[in-house]
Structures are given as structure tokens and as C-alpha cells.
Amino acid sequence: MRGFTTKALHTRSPKKDVHGALRPPLYDSVAFEFENANQIQQAFEGKLPAHTYSRITNPTVEDFEQRMRVLAESLGVIAVSSGMAAITNVMLTLASAGTNIVSSRHLFGNTISLFDKTLADWGLEVRYVDMSNEDDIQSRIDENTRALYLESITNPQLEVVDISAVSRCAEKFGVPLVLDGTLTTPFLFRSRDYGVDVEIISATKYISGGATGVGGVIIDNGLFDWKKSRKVSSFSKQYGQFAFLARLRREVFRNCGSCMAPHHAWMNTLGLETLALRIQHSCDNAMGIARFLAGQLKVKAVNYPGLPASEYHAIASTQFKGRFGGLITFGLQDKEQCFRFIDNLEIIRNATNLNDNKSLIIHPASTIFGEYSATERRKMGVPESMLRLSVGIEDREDLIMDIQKSLENI
Ligand SMILES: *Cc1c(COP(=O)(O)O)cnc(C)c1O
């Protein structure tokens, strides 16, 4: 079995380029023409594997999807316009009004808003649980539960739970397990090996790397028997194990118009080539910085799963094979000190992205979680005194120097 980067570099495109171009070209074309009327009919019926219209499939997007499929060792992948589009499409495919999903109480901010506002308006109930507590999970599942949902590393709490244990609960009740693996990607976490049925990833983050375009992917690991899913089972007869992907591609994804732009797919394919190198470097940097922060008197509550003091260290070590991602949270005295710390920094930028090649810092309580009350934020584990640092791939000494100089003047 070849390694991650070899596969990222050498997975062949589904079709050989007519000119033999070594870098697959960018097909920025909406429509594709056919030799005759019979051929286009066959393409529409799915009997001829051909692209017809880029909202449904596109050669450059397909190239990216196939590479992701190989890297995740999964059944199939659909690339979408954003991480949020990935979550929305999966929920629209699995659930409907009057049903529920059982979700981790710690979620990406926009995902909470999607669940509690947008999808709630369409009659979906979301039941929040402590994913580290199997009794809590099982007591909330009933015959109307359509999915279990969690993130591989939550943000900004950086909670890591035993995903195999959650998967066993899902399996016991015949419910698919959906995981947001944005912070890990298949390089850090092989979700298939832990019983995850569907993984969604915001490609905007680690995969694009350079923060060049917003994008997302939906991965079907091929583990779930879709005949058990009330909404997908009607597609099982014709599409077998591909029922979920077929319902997405031929209905939900197509009708919602959630396609990834070919240009973004092309940039993401480029990002995949160096993904392992970049993640490894950002994890190494983050470990060094977390250790440095833990030794500073002015810094409190350094939270990084890589530190042995973290309550998630043991489970993260096995699940992510000794790497712990690029996110660190830590506390200063109060909001004012956090603001001064951010403003003093010269290299680390103040922006709301994460897993960018550049190191980025943000004060979550006043920005990403600004729409919630102080009480709600405390429940979410987002205190006023917390900073979130996304560690990039700069030279570590420069980052530590930047942090040290800023701390001296807060
Ligand atoms: C950014 C992010 C998303 C949303 O992705 P977009 O590409 O910005 O839509 C979802 N989940 C997590 C964990 C994220 O970090």
C-alpha cells in the first residue's frame, strides 16, 4: 500500500489528458457537447459516463473527488461549495421534518446555527449530548433518529472523544455516524477505521492550505447499509451500496446547486499534494508552541490535546497516531488582555480562518461566538479570557519569538 503523499501526487485522473499534460488542466466549462442525440440521452440516463453540466459533475472537480476518495480509502466522494454546504447536503439527504439527529453539544459555530435555526425551521430536531457519555447518547436515540453527528476535534474546546465508542452506539441502533473531520482530514484521522459512515470536511482549511477558496467534501466510507436509512433506502435497489451518493448526486446536491467551482477543485488538488507535509509541520509547530505557552506565568489554561496534561491526550494519541492538529486555545487574564496580546503580534495574523498555512489568532467570544450570550458561551466552553491560535507552517522560532514579545507587553 502506497503512502499518503505518493498517492496524493500519483493518483491518475479518471481520463488521460489529450495532450498528456502532467498537471491535469482546469476545465472551466459549464456544458459538454455530444456527437449525437442518442449519446446525450444515454448520458442523461447514466448509461454513458460523461459530463453534461458542471452543476452536476465536472472533469476538474471529478479529478479532485477521485484523489480524495483514494486518500480516504472510501467508497466515494462528492465535492461541494463549502464545508457548510457539505453538512447541509448530508442532513437534507438523511433527515426530514419530524425526525431528529443526535449531536455533540460542542460544534462549529455555524453548524449550531444551521441546526438550531435553519434546519429547525424545516422541522428537524437536534438533540445535544455529551459524546463522551455512551448512556447519554443511547438514551437520546429513538426510532426517529436519522444520524449521530460529531466533530473529530471540537473547536474551540478541543474536545476529543472515543469515536469507536460512538460508532458502536450508532451501529447498535442502525443509525449512520456522521463526522466533521475538518480539523484532522484523512491524513490525521482515518475515519473509516473507526466506524464513521459519512465524513464531511471543510476543504477551505487544511486541504486548500493557502486559503485560496471555500470548499467542502462529503465522503461515504462505504460501511453503512443504506437499506436501513428510511430516506436513502429507495435508492438502494438501483444503486446498491452507492445509494447515499446517488441520492445526493442525482437529487439533493444537484437540486441545491452546491457544486464546487472547478477553479477551487484545481487549487484543492494542488493542496492535496503537500497536505501531509503541511499538516505534519503545523502539528510539530503547535506542539512546540503549546509547550512554550504552558511554561509562561501570564498564560493560563493551555489547551492542546498533545500536552500530557490534556484530558484528551490519551484518546487523541491513539486516534490521531501521535499527532494532535494545529489548534491551541489558551487563556489570559481577561478580554482586554487578549485584545492587547492580539494587537501586539507582528507575524501571527488576526483572522477568522483556521488550518491556514499562516498562523492566525482570534478572540472567539467577541467574534465567532459573538451572537451568543455570555451564559450560552460559558456552556459552550468559550470564556471571555480565551484565545484561539491556529498554528501555521512558519519557522517555529519566529512564532515563539512573536508570542514572547507580545506577552511581555500585555
Ligand atoms: C470552517 C468549518 C466548517 C465550515 O466550513 P466552510 O468551508 O467555511 O463552510 C465546518 N466545520 C468546521 C469544523 C470548520 O472548521
Short mmCIF file of C-alpha atoms and ligand atoms in Angstrom, two decimals:
data_model
loop_
_atom_site.label_atom_id
_atom_site.label_comp_id
_atom_site.label_asym_id
_atom_site.label_seq_id
_atom_site.Cartn_x
_atom_site.Cartn_y
_atom_site.Cartn_z
CA MET A 1 0.00 0.00 0.00
CA ARG A 2 1.45 3.34 -1.03
CA GLY A 3 1.84 6.23 1.38
CA PHE A 4 -0.40 9.29 1.62
CA THR A 5 1.77 11.75 -0.29
CA THR A 6 2.71 9.26 -3.03
CA LYS A 7 -1.00 8.68 -3.60
CA ALA A 8 -1.77 12.41 -3.47
CA LEU A 9 0.84 13.02 -6.17
CA HIS A 10 0.36 10.00 -8.40
CA THR A 11 -3.33 9.08 -8.42
CA ARG A 12 -4.21 9.19 -12.11
CA SER A 13 -7.05 11.28 -13.45
CA PRO A 14 -10.12 9.28 -14.49
CA LYS A 15 -9.32 10.11 -18.15
CA LYS A 16 -5.92 10.62 -19.77
CA ASP A 17 -5.40 14.19 -20.93
CA VAL A 18 -5.41 14.50 -24.74
CA HIS A 19 -2.07 16.35 -24.61
CA GLY A 20 -0.59 14.21 -21.84
CA ALA A 21 -0.47 17.23 -19.51
CA LEU A 22 1.25 16.17 -16.28
CA ARG A 23 -0.76 18.69 -14.27
CA PRO A 24 -4.45 17.99 -15.01
CA PRO A 25 -5.91 21.03 -16.81
CA LEU A 26 -8.64 23.25 -15.40
CA TYR A 27 -11.95 22.67 -17.21
CA ASP A 28 -13.70 25.94 -16.58
CA SER A 29 -16.61 24.91 -18.78
CA VAL A 30 -20.26 24.64 -17.82
CA ALA A 31 -21.58 22.47 -20.65
CA PHE A 32 -20.25 19.47 -22.59
CA GLU A 33 -21.34 18.55 -26.10
CA PHE A 34 -22.16 15.17 -27.60
CA GLU A 35 -21.73 13.52 -31.01
CA ASN A 36 -25.46 12.86 -31.40
CA ALA A 37 -28.84 12.92 -29.68
CA ASN A 38 -28.65 9.26 -28.74
CA GLN A 39 -25.38 9.82 -26.84
CA ILE A 40 -26.71 12.72 -24.80
CA GLN A 41 -29.79 10.67 -23.92
CA GLN A 42 -27.53 7.86 -22.67
CA ALA A 43 -25.52 10.36 -20.64
CA PHE A 44 -28.69 11.71 -19.01
CA GLU A 45 -29.83 8.18 -18.21
CA GLY A 46 -26.48 7.47 -16.56
CA LYS A 47 -25.63 4.73 -19.07
CA LEU A 48 -22.73 6.66 -20.61
CA PRO A 49 -20.24 8.01 -18.07
CA ALA A 50 -19.90 11.55 -19.36
CA HIS A 51 -20.14 15.09 -18.03
CA THR A 52 -23.18 17.04 -19.16
CA TYR A 53 -23.41 20.16 -16.99
CA SER A 54 -20.99 21.38 -14.30
CA ARG A 55 -23.54 21.83 -11.53
CA ILE A 56 -23.77 18.01 -11.53
CA THR A 57 -20.26 16.87 -12.49
CA ASN A 58 -17.15 18.47 -13.98
CA PRO A 59 -13.83 16.85 -15.02
CA THR A 60 -11.65 19.03 -12.75
CA VAL A 61 -13.97 18.54 -9.78
CA GLU A 62 -14.12 14.80 -10.51
CA ASP A 63 -10.32 14.68 -10.50
CA PHE A 64 -10.26 16.21 -7.00
CA GLU A 65 -13.04 13.89 -5.81
CA GLN A 66 -11.19 10.80 -7.05
CA ARG A 67 -7.98 11.83 -5.28
CA MET A 68 -9.91 12.44 -2.05
CA ARG A 69 -11.59 9.05 -2.47
CA VAL A 70 -8.23 7.30 -2.78
CA LEU A 71 -6.69 9.22 0.14
CA ALA A 72 -9.65 8.48 2.42
CA GLU A 73 -9.79 4.85 1.16
CA SER A 74 -13.52 5.40 0.87
CA LEU A 75 -16.37 4.35 -1.39
CA GLY A 76 -16.90 7.74 -3.00
CA VAL A 77 -16.63 11.49 -2.57
CA ILE A 78 -18.72 14.47 -3.64
CA ALA A 79 -17.05 17.88 -3.61
CA VAL A 80 -19.29 20.80 -2.65
CA SER A 81 -19.13 24.58 -2.48
CA SER A 82 -18.23 24.83 1.24
CA GLY A 83 -17.98 22.91 4.49
CA MET A 84 -21.41 24.25 5.46
CA ALA A 85 -22.84 23.01 2.13
CA ALA A 86 -21.42 19.57 2.93
CA ILE A 87 -23.19 19.46 6.31
CA THR A 88 -26.45 20.83 4.87
CA ASN A 89 -26.47 18.36 1.97
CA VAL A 90 -25.83 15.39 4.24
CA MET A 91 -28.60 16.43 6.63
CA LEU A 92 -31.07 17.02 3.79
CA THR A 93 -30.23 13.57 2.43
CA LEU A 94 -30.59 11.70 5.72
CA ALA A 95 -33.26 13.54 7.71
CA SER A 96 -36.60 15.27 7.23
CA ALA A 97 -39.30 17.12 9.16
CA GLY A 98 -40.44 15.20 12.21
CA THR A 99 -37.16 13.29 12.59
CA ASN A 100 -34.17 14.04 14.79
CA ILE A 101 -30.41 13.81 14.88
CA VAL A 102 -28.32 13.26 17.99
CA SER A 103 -25.38 15.63 18.01
CA SER A 104 -22.40 16.53 20.11
CA ARG A 105 -23.06 19.62 22.25
CA HIS A 106 -19.73 21.06 21.07
CA LEU A 107 -19.94 22.17 17.45
CA PHE A 108 -18.53 24.66 14.99
CA GLY A 109 -20.49 27.93 15.47
CA ASN A 110 -22.22 28.00 12.08
CA THR A 111 -23.20 24.34 12.45
CA ILE A 112 -25.09 25.18 15.66
CA SER A 113 -26.84 27.99 13.82
CA LEU A 114 -27.65 25.67 10.88
CA PHE A 115 -29.15 23.08 13.23
CA ASP A 116 -30.97 25.41 15.65
CA LYS A 117 -32.23 27.99 13.18
CA THR A 118 -32.16 26.98 9.51
CA LEU A 119 -32.98 23.26 9.78
CA ALA A 120 -35.17 23.69 12.89
CA ASP A 121 -37.45 25.88 10.75
CA TRP A 122 -37.93 22.87 8.46
CA GLY A 123 -38.91 20.62 11.34
CA LEU A 124 -35.65 18.87 12.21
CA GLU A 125 -35.00 18.33 15.90
CA VAL A 126 -31.41 18.28 17.13
CA ARG A 127 -30.69 16.57 20.45
CA TYR A 128 -27.42 17.68 22.00
CA VAL A 129 -25.49 15.16 24.07
CA ASP A 130 -22.15 14.62 25.73
CA MET A 131 -20.43 12.39 23.16
CA SER A 132 -18.05 11.03 25.79
CA ASN A 133 -21.02 9.54 27.65
CA GLU A 134 -22.48 6.44 25.97
CA ASP A 135 -25.52 6.34 28.28
CA ASP A 136 -26.34 9.94 27.39
CA ILE A 137 -26.07 9.15 23.66
CA GLN A 138 -28.15 5.97 23.82
CA SER A 139 -30.90 7.50 25.93
CA ARG A 140 -31.50 10.18 23.28
CA ILE A 141 -31.72 7.85 20.25
CA ASP A 142 -35.19 6.71 19.20
CA GLU A 143 -36.93 5.34 16.11
CA ASN A 144 -36.95 8.82 14.53
CA THR A 145 -33.19 9.35 14.87
CA ARG A 146 -31.61 9.65 11.44
CA ALA A 147 -27.94 10.29 12.29
CA LEU A 148 -25.37 10.74 15.03
CA TYR A 149 -23.20 13.80 14.48
CA LEU A 150 -19.87 14.93 15.93
CA GLU A 151 -16.53 16.58 15.13
CA SER A 152 -13.15 14.83 15.30
CA ILE A 153 -11.64 17.66 17.38
CA THR A 154 -14.12 20.26 18.57
CA ASN A 155 -13.31 23.92 18.25
CA PRO A 156 -12.54 25.87 20.37
CA GLN A 157 -12.93 23.35 23.24
CA LEU A 158 -10.54 20.90 21.51
CA GLU A 159 -12.54 18.01 22.91
CA VAL A 160 -11.63 14.58 21.53
CA VAL A 161 -13.93 11.66 22.28
CA ASP A 162 -13.58 7.92 21.67
CA ILE A 163 -15.07 7.78 18.19
CA SER A 164 -15.15 3.94 18.11
CA ALA A 165 -17.39 4.03 21.19
CA VAL A 166 -19.76 6.50 19.49
CA SER A 167 -19.71 4.31 16.38
CA ARG A 168 -20.73 1.27 18.44
CA CYS A 169 -23.78 3.22 19.72
CA ALA A 170 -24.69 4.21 16.16
CA GLU A 171 -24.34 0.62 14.96
CA LYS A 172 -26.42 -0.75 17.82
CA PHE A 173 -29.35 1.45 16.74
CA GLY A 174 -28.77 1.12 12.98
CA VAL A 175 -28.14 4.85 12.60
CA PRO A 176 -25.36 6.31 10.40
CA LEU A 177 -22.49 8.11 12.13
CA VAL A 178 -21.60 11.44 10.50
CA LEU A 179 -18.31 13.10 11.44
CA ASP A 180 -16.98 16.57 10.68
CA GLY A 181 -13.29 15.80 10.14
CA THR A 182 -12.21 19.29 9.09
CA LEU A 183 -9.53 19.61 11.78
CA THR A 184 -7.99 16.23 11.06
CA THR A 185 -8.50 15.30 7.38
CA PRO A 186 -7.74 11.71 6.29
CA PHE A 187 -4.05 12.37 6.97
CA LEU A 188 -4.54 12.65 10.76
CA PHE A 189 -7.63 10.51 11.16
CA ARG A 190 -8.72 7.53 9.08
CA SER A 191 -12.41 7.77 9.88
CA ARG A 192 -13.25 4.52 8.10
CA ASP A 193 -11.14 2.53 10.57
CA TYR A 194 -13.19 4.00 13.44
CA GLY A 195 -16.62 3.16 12.08
CA VAL A 196 -17.54 6.59 10.71
CA ASP A 197 -20.10 6.18 7.92
CA VAL A 198 -20.03 9.65 6.38
CA GLU A 199 -17.26 12.20 6.84
CA ILE A 200 -17.63 15.82 5.89
CA ILE A 201 -14.66 18.16 5.60
CA SER A 202 -14.34 21.87 5.02
CA ALA A 203 -11.67 21.88 2.29
CA THR A 204 -11.32 25.61 2.93
CA LYS A 205 -8.99 24.82 5.84
CA TYR A 206 -6.10 22.32 5.74
CA ILE A 207 -6.81 20.99 2.24
CA SER A 208 -6.68 24.29 0.40
CA GLY A 209 -3.90 25.33 2.77
CA GLY A 210 -3.32 28.71 1.22
CA ALA A 211 -6.91 29.77 1.99
CA THR A 212 -7.48 30.20 -1.74
CA GLY A 213 -11.11 29.14 -1.96
CA VAL A 214 -14.07 27.99 0.09
CA GLY A 215 -14.95 24.32 -0.46
CA GLY A 216 -16.13 21.11 1.14
CA VAL A 217 -16.25 17.37 0.64
CA ILE A 218 -18.67 14.60 1.55
CA ILE A 219 -17.08 11.16 1.94
CA ASP A 220 -19.07 7.91 2.05
CA ASN A 221 -16.83 5.35 3.74
CA GLY A 222 -18.95 2.51 2.38
CA LEU A 223 -19.65 0.99 5.80
CA PHE A 224 -23.35 1.73 6.22
CA ASP A 225 -26.10 -0.46 4.80
CA TRP A 226 -28.29 2.26 3.25
CA LYS A 227 -31.26 -0.07 3.12
CA LYS A 228 -31.57 0.81 6.84
CA SER A 229 -31.92 4.53 6.15
CA ARG A 230 -35.55 5.45 5.67
CA LYS A 231 -34.73 8.30 3.27
CA VAL A 232 -31.99 6.64 1.24
CA SER A 233 -33.32 3.09 1.03
CA SER A 234 -35.46 3.78 -2.06
CA PHE A 235 -32.19 4.32 -3.95
CA SER A 236 -30.71 1.02 -2.71
CA LYS A 237 -32.45 -1.18 -5.24
CA GLN A 238 -30.93 0.60 -8.23
CA TYR A 239 -27.65 1.83 -6.74
CA GLY A 240 -26.81 -0.76 -4.06
CA GLN A 241 -24.08 0.44 -1.70
CA PHE A 242 -23.89 3.71 -3.69
CA ALA A 243 -27.46 4.64 -2.65
CA PHE A 244 -26.43 7.58 -0.44
CA LEU A 245 -24.07 9.06 -3.04
CA ALA A 246 -26.66 8.51 -5.77
CA ARG A 247 -29.41 10.28 -3.83
CA LEU A 248 -27.03 13.17 -3.24
CA ARG A 249 -25.68 13.44 -6.77
CA ARG A 250 -28.94 12.79 -8.60
CA GLU A 251 -31.19 14.76 -6.28
CA VAL A 252 -30.16 16.78 -3.21
CA PHE A 253 -26.75 18.06 -4.30
CA ARG A 254 -27.92 18.66 -7.87
CA ASN A 255 -31.11 20.42 -6.83
CA CYS A 256 -29.49 22.59 -4.16
CA GLY A 257 -26.77 23.69 -6.58
CA SER A 258 -23.99 23.12 -4.07
CA CYS A 259 -21.27 22.37 -6.62
CA MET A 260 -17.60 23.16 -6.09
CA ALA A 261 -16.18 25.63 -8.63
CA PRO A 262 -13.69 23.93 -11.00
CA HIS A 263 -11.06 26.52 -10.12
CA HIS A 264 -11.37 25.69 -6.43
CA ALA A 265 -11.20 21.97 -7.18
CA TRP A 266 -8.00 22.58 -9.14
CA MET A 267 -6.48 24.54 -6.24
CA ASN A 268 -7.59 21.87 -3.76
CA THR A 269 -5.95 19.15 -5.86
CA LEU A 270 -2.74 21.16 -5.68
CA GLY A 271 -3.28 21.47 -1.92
CA LEU A 272 -3.58 17.68 -1.53
CA GLU A 273 -0.07 17.19 -2.94
CA THR A 274 1.52 18.91 0.07
CA LEU A 275 -1.22 18.24 2.63
CA ALA A 276 0.75 15.69 4.67
CA LEU A 277 3.90 17.86 4.73
CA ARG A 278 1.97 20.96 5.79
CA ILE A 279 -0.08 19.22 8.48
CA GLN A 280 2.98 17.49 9.90
CA HIS A 281 4.82 20.81 10.11
CA SER A 282 1.87 22.64 11.68
CA CYS A 283 1.43 19.82 14.25
CA ASP A 284 5.15 19.98 15.13
CA ASN A 285 4.95 23.76 15.46
CA ALA A 286 1.79 23.56 17.57
CA MET A 287 3.39 21.06 19.94
CA GLY A 288 6.42 23.33 20.43
CA ILE A 289 4.23 26.41 20.96
CA ALA A 290 1.85 24.62 23.37
CA ARG A 291 4.84 23.57 25.48
CA PHE A 292 6.20 27.11 25.41
CA LEU A 293 2.84 28.61 26.42
CA ALA A 294 2.41 26.08 29.24
CA GLY A 295 5.64 27.41 30.77
CA GLN A 296 4.57 31.08 30.77
CA LEU A 297 3.37 32.64 34.02
CA LYS A 298 0.99 35.06 32.29
CA VAL A 299 -0.70 32.26 30.36
CA LYS A 300 -3.45 30.09 31.85
CA ALA A 301 -5.36 27.01 30.75
CA VAL A 302 -3.25 25.98 27.77
CA ASN A 303 -5.46 23.52 25.93
CA TYR A 304 -3.79 21.27 23.36
CA PRO A 305 -4.51 17.53 23.06
CA GLY A 306 -0.77 16.98 22.52
CA LEU A 307 0.07 18.05 26.08
CA PRO A 308 0.08 15.11 28.53
CA ALA A 309 -1.91 17.31 30.95
CA SER A 310 -4.84 17.42 28.49
CA GLU A 311 -7.73 15.17 29.48
CA TYR A 312 -7.98 14.19 25.79
CA HIS A 313 -4.30 13.29 25.41
CA ALA A 314 -4.65 9.51 25.68
CA ILE A 315 -7.54 9.09 23.23
CA ALA A 316 -6.12 11.67 20.80
CA SER A 317 -2.76 9.86 20.82
CA THR A 318 -4.28 6.61 19.58
CA GLN A 319 -6.92 8.05 17.24
CA PHE A 320 -4.64 10.55 15.52
CA LYS A 321 -1.49 8.41 15.64
CA GLY A 322 0.69 10.69 17.72
CA ARG A 323 -0.22 13.98 16.00
CA PHE A 324 -2.59 16.50 17.54
CA GLY A 325 -3.53 19.10 14.97
CA GLY A 326 -2.70 22.77 14.64
CA LEU A 327 -5.20 24.41 17.03
CA ILE A 328 -4.34 25.61 20.54
CA THR A 329 -6.51 27.59 22.93
CA PHE A 330 -5.20 29.38 25.98
CA GLY A 331 -6.31 31.96 28.50
CA LEU A 332 -5.05 35.34 29.59
CA GLN A 333 -6.45 37.45 32.42
CA ASP A 334 -9.45 38.97 30.64
CA LYS A 335 -10.79 40.18 27.29
CA GLU A 336 -8.73 43.41 27.40
CA GLN A 337 -5.50 41.49 27.85
CA CYS A 338 -6.48 39.15 25.00
CA PHE A 339 -7.05 42.15 22.72
CA ARG A 340 -3.68 43.68 23.67
CA PHE A 341 -1.96 40.35 23.04
CA ILE A 342 -3.51 40.11 19.55
CA ASP A 343 -2.66 43.72 18.70
CA ASN A 344 0.97 43.29 19.78
CA LEU A 345 1.63 40.38 17.42
CA GLU A 346 3.65 41.07 14.30
CA ILE A 347 3.77 37.72 12.48
CA ILE A 348 0.63 35.93 13.65
CA ARG A 349 -2.39 37.45 11.88
CA ASN A 350 -5.77 38.33 13.34
CA ALA A 351 -8.28 36.48 11.12
CA THR A 352 -11.15 34.01 11.38
CA ASN A 353 -9.81 31.07 9.45
CA LEU A 354 -8.01 28.02 10.74
CA ASN A 355 -5.51 25.47 9.44
CA ASP A 356 -4.23 28.10 7.04
CA ASN A 357 -0.54 27.94 6.06
CA LYS A 358 -0.24 31.19 8.02
CA SER A 359 -0.64 31.28 11.80
CA LEU A 360 -3.87 33.02 12.77
CA ILE A 361 -5.25 34.19 16.09
CA ILE A 362 -8.77 35.14 17.14
CA HIS A 363 -10.72 36.01 20.29
CA PRO A 364 -13.68 33.59 19.88
CA ALA A 365 -16.08 35.15 22.43
CA SER A 366 -16.20 38.52 20.65
CA THR A 367 -16.22 37.16 17.08
CA ILE A 368 -17.26 33.62 16.04
CA PHE A 369 -19.38 33.20 19.19
CA GLY A 370 -20.38 36.88 19.41
CA GLU A 371 -24.02 36.14 18.58
CA TYR A 372 -24.42 34.09 21.80
CA SER A 373 -24.99 35.44 25.32
CA ALA A 374 -22.26 35.19 27.97
CA THR A 375 -24.22 32.38 29.68
CA GLU A 376 -24.58 30.43 26.45
CA ARG A 377 -20.88 30.91 25.72
CA ARG A 378 -19.91 29.61 29.15
CA LYS A 379 -21.98 26.49 28.47
CA MET A 380 -20.23 26.12 25.12
CA GLY A 381 -16.85 26.37 26.79
CA VAL A 382 -15.95 29.75 25.29
CA PRO A 383 -14.89 32.14 28.10
CA GLU A 384 -14.05 35.83 27.54
CA SER A 385 -10.44 35.18 28.53
CA MET A 386 -9.81 32.58 25.79
CA LEU A 387 -7.72 33.00 22.65
CA ARG A 388 -7.59 30.55 19.77
CA LEU A 389 -4.34 30.14 17.90
CA SER A 390 -4.25 28.25 14.62
CA VAL A 391 -0.62 27.31 14.08
CA GLY A 392 0.68 27.52 10.54
CA ILE A 393 3.84 26.35 8.82
CA GLU A 394 6.17 29.28 9.54
CA ASP A 395 9.54 28.72 11.22
CA ARG A 396 8.74 27.82 14.80
CA GLU A 397 11.37 30.08 16.39
CA ASP A 398 9.80 33.11 14.70
CA LEU A 399 6.35 32.23 16.03
CA ILE A 400 7.61 31.70 19.57
CA MET A 401 9.54 34.97 19.45
CA ASP A 402 6.40 36.78 18.25
CA ILE A 403 4.34 35.31 21.11
CA GLN A 404 7.05 36.02 23.68
CA LYS A 405 7.41 39.67 22.63
CA SER A 406 3.66 40.17 22.68
CA LEU A 407 3.32 38.63 26.15
CA GLU A 408 5.98 40.98 27.52
CA ASN A 409 3.78 43.95 26.62
CA ILE A 410 0.26 42.91 27.62
C1 LIG B 1 -14.83 26.03 8.81
C2 LIG B 1 -15.53 24.88 9.34
C3 LIG B 1 -16.75 24.46 8.80
C4 LIG B 1 -17.44 25.23 7.69
O1 LIG B 1 -16.67 25.22 6.53
P1 LIG B 1 -16.81 26.36 5.39
O2 LIG B 1 -15.93 25.81 4.31
O3 LIG B 1 -16.32 27.64 5.97
O4 LIG B 1 -18.23 26.42 5.01
C5 LIG B 1 -17.37 23.36 9.33
N1 LIG B 1 -16.81 22.67 10.34
C6 LIG B 1 -15.63 23.03 10.89
C7 LIG B 1 -15.08 22.20 11.99
C8 LIG B 1 -14.96 24.14 10.42
O5 LIG B 1 -13.80 24.48 10.96
#
